mmCIF file of C-alpha atoms in Angstrom:
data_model
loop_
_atom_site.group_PDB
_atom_site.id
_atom_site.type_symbol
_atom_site.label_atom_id
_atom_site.label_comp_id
_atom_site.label_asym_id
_atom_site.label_seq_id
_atom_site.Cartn_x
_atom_site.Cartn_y
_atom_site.Cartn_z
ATOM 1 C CA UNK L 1 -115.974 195.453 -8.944
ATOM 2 C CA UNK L 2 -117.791 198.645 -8.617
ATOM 3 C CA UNK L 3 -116.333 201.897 -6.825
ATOM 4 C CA UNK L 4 -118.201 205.747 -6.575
ATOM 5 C CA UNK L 5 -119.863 204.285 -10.215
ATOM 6 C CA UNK L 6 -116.577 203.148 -11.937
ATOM 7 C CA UNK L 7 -116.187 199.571 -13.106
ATOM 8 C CA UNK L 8 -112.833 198.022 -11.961
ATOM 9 C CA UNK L 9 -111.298 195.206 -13.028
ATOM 10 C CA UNK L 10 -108.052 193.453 -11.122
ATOM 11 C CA UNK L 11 -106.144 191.091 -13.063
ATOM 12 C CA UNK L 12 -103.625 189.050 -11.413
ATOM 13 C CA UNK L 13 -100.356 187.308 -12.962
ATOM 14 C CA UNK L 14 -97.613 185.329 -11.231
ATOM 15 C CA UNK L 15 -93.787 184.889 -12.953
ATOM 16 C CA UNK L 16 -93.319 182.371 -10.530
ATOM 17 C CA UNK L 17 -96.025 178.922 -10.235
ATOM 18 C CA UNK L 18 -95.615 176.407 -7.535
ATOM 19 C CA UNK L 19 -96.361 173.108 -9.199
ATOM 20 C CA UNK L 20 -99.193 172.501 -7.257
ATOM 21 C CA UNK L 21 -100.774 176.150 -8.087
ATOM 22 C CA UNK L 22 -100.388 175.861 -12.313
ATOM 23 C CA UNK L 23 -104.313 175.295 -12.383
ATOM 24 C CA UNK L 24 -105.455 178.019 -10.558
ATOM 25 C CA UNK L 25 -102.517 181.137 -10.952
ATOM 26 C CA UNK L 26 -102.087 183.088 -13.966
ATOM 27 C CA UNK L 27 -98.709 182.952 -16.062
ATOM 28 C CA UNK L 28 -97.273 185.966 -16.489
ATOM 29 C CA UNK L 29 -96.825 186.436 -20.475
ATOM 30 C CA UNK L 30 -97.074 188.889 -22.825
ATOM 31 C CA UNK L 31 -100.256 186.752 -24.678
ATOM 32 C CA UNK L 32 -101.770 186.241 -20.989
ATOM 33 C CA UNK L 33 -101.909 189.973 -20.475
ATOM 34 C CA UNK L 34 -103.586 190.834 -23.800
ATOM 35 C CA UNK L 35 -105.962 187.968 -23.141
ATOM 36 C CA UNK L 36 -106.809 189.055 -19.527
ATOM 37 C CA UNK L 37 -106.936 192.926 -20.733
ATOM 38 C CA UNK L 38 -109.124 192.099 -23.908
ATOM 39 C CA UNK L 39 -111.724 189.909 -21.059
ATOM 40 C CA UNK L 40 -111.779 192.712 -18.962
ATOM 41 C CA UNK L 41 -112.578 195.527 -20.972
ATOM 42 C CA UNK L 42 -115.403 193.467 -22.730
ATOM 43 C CA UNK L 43 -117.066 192.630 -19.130
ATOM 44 C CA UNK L 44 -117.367 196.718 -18.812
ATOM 45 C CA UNK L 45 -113.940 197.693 -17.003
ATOM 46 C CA UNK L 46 -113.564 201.420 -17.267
ATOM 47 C CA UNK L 47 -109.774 201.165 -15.228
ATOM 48 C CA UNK L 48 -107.607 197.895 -14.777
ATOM 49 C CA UNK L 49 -105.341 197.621 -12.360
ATOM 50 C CA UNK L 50 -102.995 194.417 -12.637
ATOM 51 C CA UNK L 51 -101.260 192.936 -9.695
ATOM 52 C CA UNK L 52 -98.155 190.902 -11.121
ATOM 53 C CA UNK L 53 -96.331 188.850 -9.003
ATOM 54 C CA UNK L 54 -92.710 189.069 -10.225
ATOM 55 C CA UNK L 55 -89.658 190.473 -8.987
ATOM 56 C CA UNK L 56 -86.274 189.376 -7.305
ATOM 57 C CA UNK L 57 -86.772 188.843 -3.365
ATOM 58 C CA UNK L 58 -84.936 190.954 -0.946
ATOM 59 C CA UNK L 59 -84.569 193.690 -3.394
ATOM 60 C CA UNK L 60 -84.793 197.392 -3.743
ATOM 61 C CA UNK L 61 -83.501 197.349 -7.478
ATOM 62 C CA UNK L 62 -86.081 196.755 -10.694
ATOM 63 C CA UNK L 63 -84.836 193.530 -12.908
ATOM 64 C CA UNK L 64 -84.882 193.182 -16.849
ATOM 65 C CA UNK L 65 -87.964 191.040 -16.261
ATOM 66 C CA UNK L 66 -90.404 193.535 -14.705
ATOM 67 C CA UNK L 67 -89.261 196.427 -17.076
ATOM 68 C CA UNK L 68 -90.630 194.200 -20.063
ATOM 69 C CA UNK L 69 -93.836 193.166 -18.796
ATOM 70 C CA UNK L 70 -94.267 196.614 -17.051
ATOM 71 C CA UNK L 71 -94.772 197.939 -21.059
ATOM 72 C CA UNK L 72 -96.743 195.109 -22.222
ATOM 73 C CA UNK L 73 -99.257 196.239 -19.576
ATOM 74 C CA UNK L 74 -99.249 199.334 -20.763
ATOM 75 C CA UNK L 75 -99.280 199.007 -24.626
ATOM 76 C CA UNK L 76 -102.796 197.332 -23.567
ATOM 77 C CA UNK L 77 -104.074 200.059 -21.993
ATOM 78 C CA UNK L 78 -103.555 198.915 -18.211
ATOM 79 C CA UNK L 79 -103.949 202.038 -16.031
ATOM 80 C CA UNK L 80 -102.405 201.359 -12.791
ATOM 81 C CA UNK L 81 -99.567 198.221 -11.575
ATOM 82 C CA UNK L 82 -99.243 197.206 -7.903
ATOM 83 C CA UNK L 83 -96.500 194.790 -8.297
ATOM 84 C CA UNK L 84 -95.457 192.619 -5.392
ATOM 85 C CA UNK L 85 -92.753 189.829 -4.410
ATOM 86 C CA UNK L 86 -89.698 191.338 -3.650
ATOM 87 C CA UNK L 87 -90.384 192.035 -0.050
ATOM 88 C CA UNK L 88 -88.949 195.795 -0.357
ATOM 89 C CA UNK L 89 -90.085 198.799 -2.031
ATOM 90 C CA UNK L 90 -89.466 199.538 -5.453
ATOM 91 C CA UNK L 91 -89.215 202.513 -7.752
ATOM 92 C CA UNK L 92 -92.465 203.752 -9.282
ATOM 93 C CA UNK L 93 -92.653 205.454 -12.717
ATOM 94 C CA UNK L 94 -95.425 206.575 -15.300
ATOM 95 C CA UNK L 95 -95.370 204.665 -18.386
ATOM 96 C CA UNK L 96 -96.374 205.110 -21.643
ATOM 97 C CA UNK L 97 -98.359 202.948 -23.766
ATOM 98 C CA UNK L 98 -97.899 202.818 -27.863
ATOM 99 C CA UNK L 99 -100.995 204.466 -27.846
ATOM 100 C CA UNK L 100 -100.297 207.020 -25.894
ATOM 101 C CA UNK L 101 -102.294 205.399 -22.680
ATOM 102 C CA UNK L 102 -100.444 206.592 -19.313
ATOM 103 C CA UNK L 103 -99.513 204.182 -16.950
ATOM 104 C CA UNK L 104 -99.117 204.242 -13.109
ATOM 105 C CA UNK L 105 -96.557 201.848 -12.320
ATOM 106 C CA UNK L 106 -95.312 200.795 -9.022
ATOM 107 C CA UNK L 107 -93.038 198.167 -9.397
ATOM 108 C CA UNK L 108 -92.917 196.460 -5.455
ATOM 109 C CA UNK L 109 -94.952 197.897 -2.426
ATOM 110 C CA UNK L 110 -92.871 196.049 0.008
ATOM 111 C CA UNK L 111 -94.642 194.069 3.118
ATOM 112 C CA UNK L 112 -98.373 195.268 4.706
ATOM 113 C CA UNK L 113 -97.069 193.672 7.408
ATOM 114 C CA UNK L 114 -93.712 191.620 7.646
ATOM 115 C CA UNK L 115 -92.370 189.013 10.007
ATOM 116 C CA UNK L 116 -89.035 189.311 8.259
ATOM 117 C CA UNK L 117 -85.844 190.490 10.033
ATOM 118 C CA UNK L 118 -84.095 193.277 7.816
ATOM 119 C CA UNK L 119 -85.142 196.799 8.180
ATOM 120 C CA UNK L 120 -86.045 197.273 4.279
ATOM 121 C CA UNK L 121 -88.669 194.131 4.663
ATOM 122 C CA UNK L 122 -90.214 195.866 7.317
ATOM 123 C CA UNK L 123 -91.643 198.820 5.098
ATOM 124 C CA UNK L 124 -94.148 198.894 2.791
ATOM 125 C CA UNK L 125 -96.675 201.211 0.947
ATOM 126 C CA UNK L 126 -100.251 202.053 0.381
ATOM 127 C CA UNK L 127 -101.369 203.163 -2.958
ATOM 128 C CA UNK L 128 -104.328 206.185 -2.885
ATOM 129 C CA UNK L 129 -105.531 207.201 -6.859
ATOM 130 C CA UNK L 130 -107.868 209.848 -7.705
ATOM 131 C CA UNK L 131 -110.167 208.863 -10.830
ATOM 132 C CA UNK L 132 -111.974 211.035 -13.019
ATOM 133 C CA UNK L 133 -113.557 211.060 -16.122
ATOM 134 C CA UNK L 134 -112.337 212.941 -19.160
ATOM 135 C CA UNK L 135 -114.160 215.279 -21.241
ATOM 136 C CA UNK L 136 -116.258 212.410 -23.388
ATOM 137 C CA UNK L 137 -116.792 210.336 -20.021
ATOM 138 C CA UNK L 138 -114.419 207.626 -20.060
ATOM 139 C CA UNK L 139 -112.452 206.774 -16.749
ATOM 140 C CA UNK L 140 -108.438 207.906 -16.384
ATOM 141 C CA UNK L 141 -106.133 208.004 -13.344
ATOM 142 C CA UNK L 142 -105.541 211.747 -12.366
ATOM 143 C CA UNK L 143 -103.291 211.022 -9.377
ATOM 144 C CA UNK L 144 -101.142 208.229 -7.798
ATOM 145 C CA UNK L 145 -99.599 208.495 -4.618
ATOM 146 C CA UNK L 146 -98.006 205.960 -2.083
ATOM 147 C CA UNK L 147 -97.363 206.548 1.573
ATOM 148 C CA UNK L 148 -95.000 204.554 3.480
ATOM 149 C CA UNK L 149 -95.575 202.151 6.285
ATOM 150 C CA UNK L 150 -93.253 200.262 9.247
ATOM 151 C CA UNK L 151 -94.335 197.322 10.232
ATOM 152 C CA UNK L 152 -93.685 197.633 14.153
ATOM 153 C CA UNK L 153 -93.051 194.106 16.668
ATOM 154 C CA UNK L 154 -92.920 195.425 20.110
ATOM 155 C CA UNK L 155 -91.393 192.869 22.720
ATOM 156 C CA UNK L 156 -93.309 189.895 23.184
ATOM 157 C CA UNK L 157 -94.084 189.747 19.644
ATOM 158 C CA UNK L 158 -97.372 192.082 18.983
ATOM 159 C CA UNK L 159 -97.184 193.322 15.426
ATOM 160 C CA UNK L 160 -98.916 196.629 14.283
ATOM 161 C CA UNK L 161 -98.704 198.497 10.747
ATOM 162 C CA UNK L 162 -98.216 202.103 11.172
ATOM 163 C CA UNK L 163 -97.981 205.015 8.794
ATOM 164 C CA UNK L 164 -94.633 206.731 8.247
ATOM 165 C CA UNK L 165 -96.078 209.766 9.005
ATOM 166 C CA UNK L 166 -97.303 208.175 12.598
ATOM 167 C CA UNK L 167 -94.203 206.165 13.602
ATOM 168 C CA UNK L 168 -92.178 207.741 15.968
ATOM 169 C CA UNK L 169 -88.736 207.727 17.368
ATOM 170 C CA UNK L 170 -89.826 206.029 20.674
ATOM 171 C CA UNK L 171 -92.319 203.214 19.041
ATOM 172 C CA UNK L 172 -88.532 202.850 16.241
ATOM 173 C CA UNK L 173 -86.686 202.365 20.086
ATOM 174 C CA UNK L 174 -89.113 199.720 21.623
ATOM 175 C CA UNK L 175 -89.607 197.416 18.269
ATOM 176 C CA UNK L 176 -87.784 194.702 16.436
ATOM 177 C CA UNK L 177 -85.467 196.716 14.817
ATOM 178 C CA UNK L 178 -84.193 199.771 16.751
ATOM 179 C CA UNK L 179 -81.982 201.610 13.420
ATOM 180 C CA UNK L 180 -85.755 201.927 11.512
ATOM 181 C CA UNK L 181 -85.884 204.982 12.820
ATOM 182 C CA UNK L 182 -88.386 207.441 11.341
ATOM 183 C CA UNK L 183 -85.505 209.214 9.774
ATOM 184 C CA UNK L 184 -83.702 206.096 8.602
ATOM 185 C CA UNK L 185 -86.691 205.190 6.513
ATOM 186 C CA UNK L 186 -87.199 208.352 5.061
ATOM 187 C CA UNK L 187 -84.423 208.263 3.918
ATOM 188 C CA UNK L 188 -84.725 204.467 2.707
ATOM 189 C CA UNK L 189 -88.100 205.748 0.680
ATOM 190 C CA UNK L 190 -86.132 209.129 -0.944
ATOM 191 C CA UNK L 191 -83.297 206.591 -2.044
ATOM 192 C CA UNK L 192 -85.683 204.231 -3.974
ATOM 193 C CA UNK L 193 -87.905 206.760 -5.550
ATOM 194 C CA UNK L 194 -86.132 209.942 -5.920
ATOM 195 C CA UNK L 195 -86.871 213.420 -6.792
ATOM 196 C CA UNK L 196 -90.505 212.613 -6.935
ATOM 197 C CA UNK L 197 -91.024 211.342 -2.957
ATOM 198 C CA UNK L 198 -91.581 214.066 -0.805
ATOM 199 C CA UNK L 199 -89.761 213.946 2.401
ATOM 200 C CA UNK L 200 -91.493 216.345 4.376
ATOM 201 C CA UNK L 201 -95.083 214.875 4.086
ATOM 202 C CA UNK L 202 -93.646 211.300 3.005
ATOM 203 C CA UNK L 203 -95.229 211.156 -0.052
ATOM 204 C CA UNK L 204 -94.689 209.495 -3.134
ATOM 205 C CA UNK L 205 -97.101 211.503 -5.585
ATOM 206 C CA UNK L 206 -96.453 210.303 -9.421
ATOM 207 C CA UNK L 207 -97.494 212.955 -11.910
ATOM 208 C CA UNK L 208 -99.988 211.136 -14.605
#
């Protein structure tokens, strides 16, 4: 796709195939990532982003498996990850490619919106980069940031998706789960990504 006159390509790989799905879902592998990177930068992508499915459900931690592939997709020159699968939010980190190539990774951005019972399922995050173009015109990432979002399921069942920032004590009070409090996922968020998540604009900003 095309955004503000970049070319973008999204590449898409799954550790995990139902049987019925093996024709039309992507294997995640090291030689499927330099295949789908090497496609994509000779169709004209200036920035990939990859969207690997992978993970271990229901958790906050970062497994062997993700770590590995992570650095594959940045030794070929993928510039941001949105990984998804484990229902929670994971830590996000910039990598480094062998050449040098820096990588915005975000390793789980939890659930858009989550039917799903435990507090932790019911936040997410949304992704916001700044691109740019160096000095001889080719495309880089100059910011990555993530905000947090509570899914919200008032009585009878309505759901709505609500920025951190814009979820308050009283919606926390009237919704599925009455201890996601505004402060108790704050606090969730500052756990999971540390010193770099701000916690009085609720920001994750990584620093490419």
């Amino acid at each position: 796709g095309r955004k503000d006159n970049f070319n973008v390509a999204v590449i898409n790989h799954s550790l995990g195939i139902n049987d019925g799905d093996r024709d039309v879902v992507s294997a995640l592998t090291d030689e499927k990532i330099t295949e789908d990177v090497e496609r994509a930068r000779d169709a004209g992508a200036q920035l990939i982003v990859a969207c690997p499915h992978w993970g271990t459900e229901n958790s906050t931690d970062v497994n062997d498996e993700q770590t590995h592939f992570a650095q594959v997709y940045a030794d070929n020159g993928v510039d941001v990850i949105l990984g998804s699968h484990p229902r929670m939010l994971q830590r996000a980190e910039v990598l480094t490619g062998e050449n040098g190539h820096k990588t915005a990774c975000f390793y789980s951005l939890g659930c858009l919106v989550s039917g799903l019972s435990d507090g932790d399922n019911l936040i997410g995050g949304l992704v916001e980069l700044t691109l740019s173009r160096d000095n001889i015109g080719a495309c880089k990432v100059t910011s990555a940031t993530l905000k947090p979002v509570v899914t919200h399921r008032a009585d009878g069942g309505d759901y709505g998706t609500y920025l951190l920032k814009d979820y308050t004590e009283e919606l926390a009070q009237s919704g599925w789960d009455a201890n996601l409090t505004p402060e108790a996922v704050t606090k969730t968020c500052a756990n999971i990504f540390g010193s770099d998540y701000q916690t009085d604009t609720d920001t994750l900003t990584l620093q490419l």
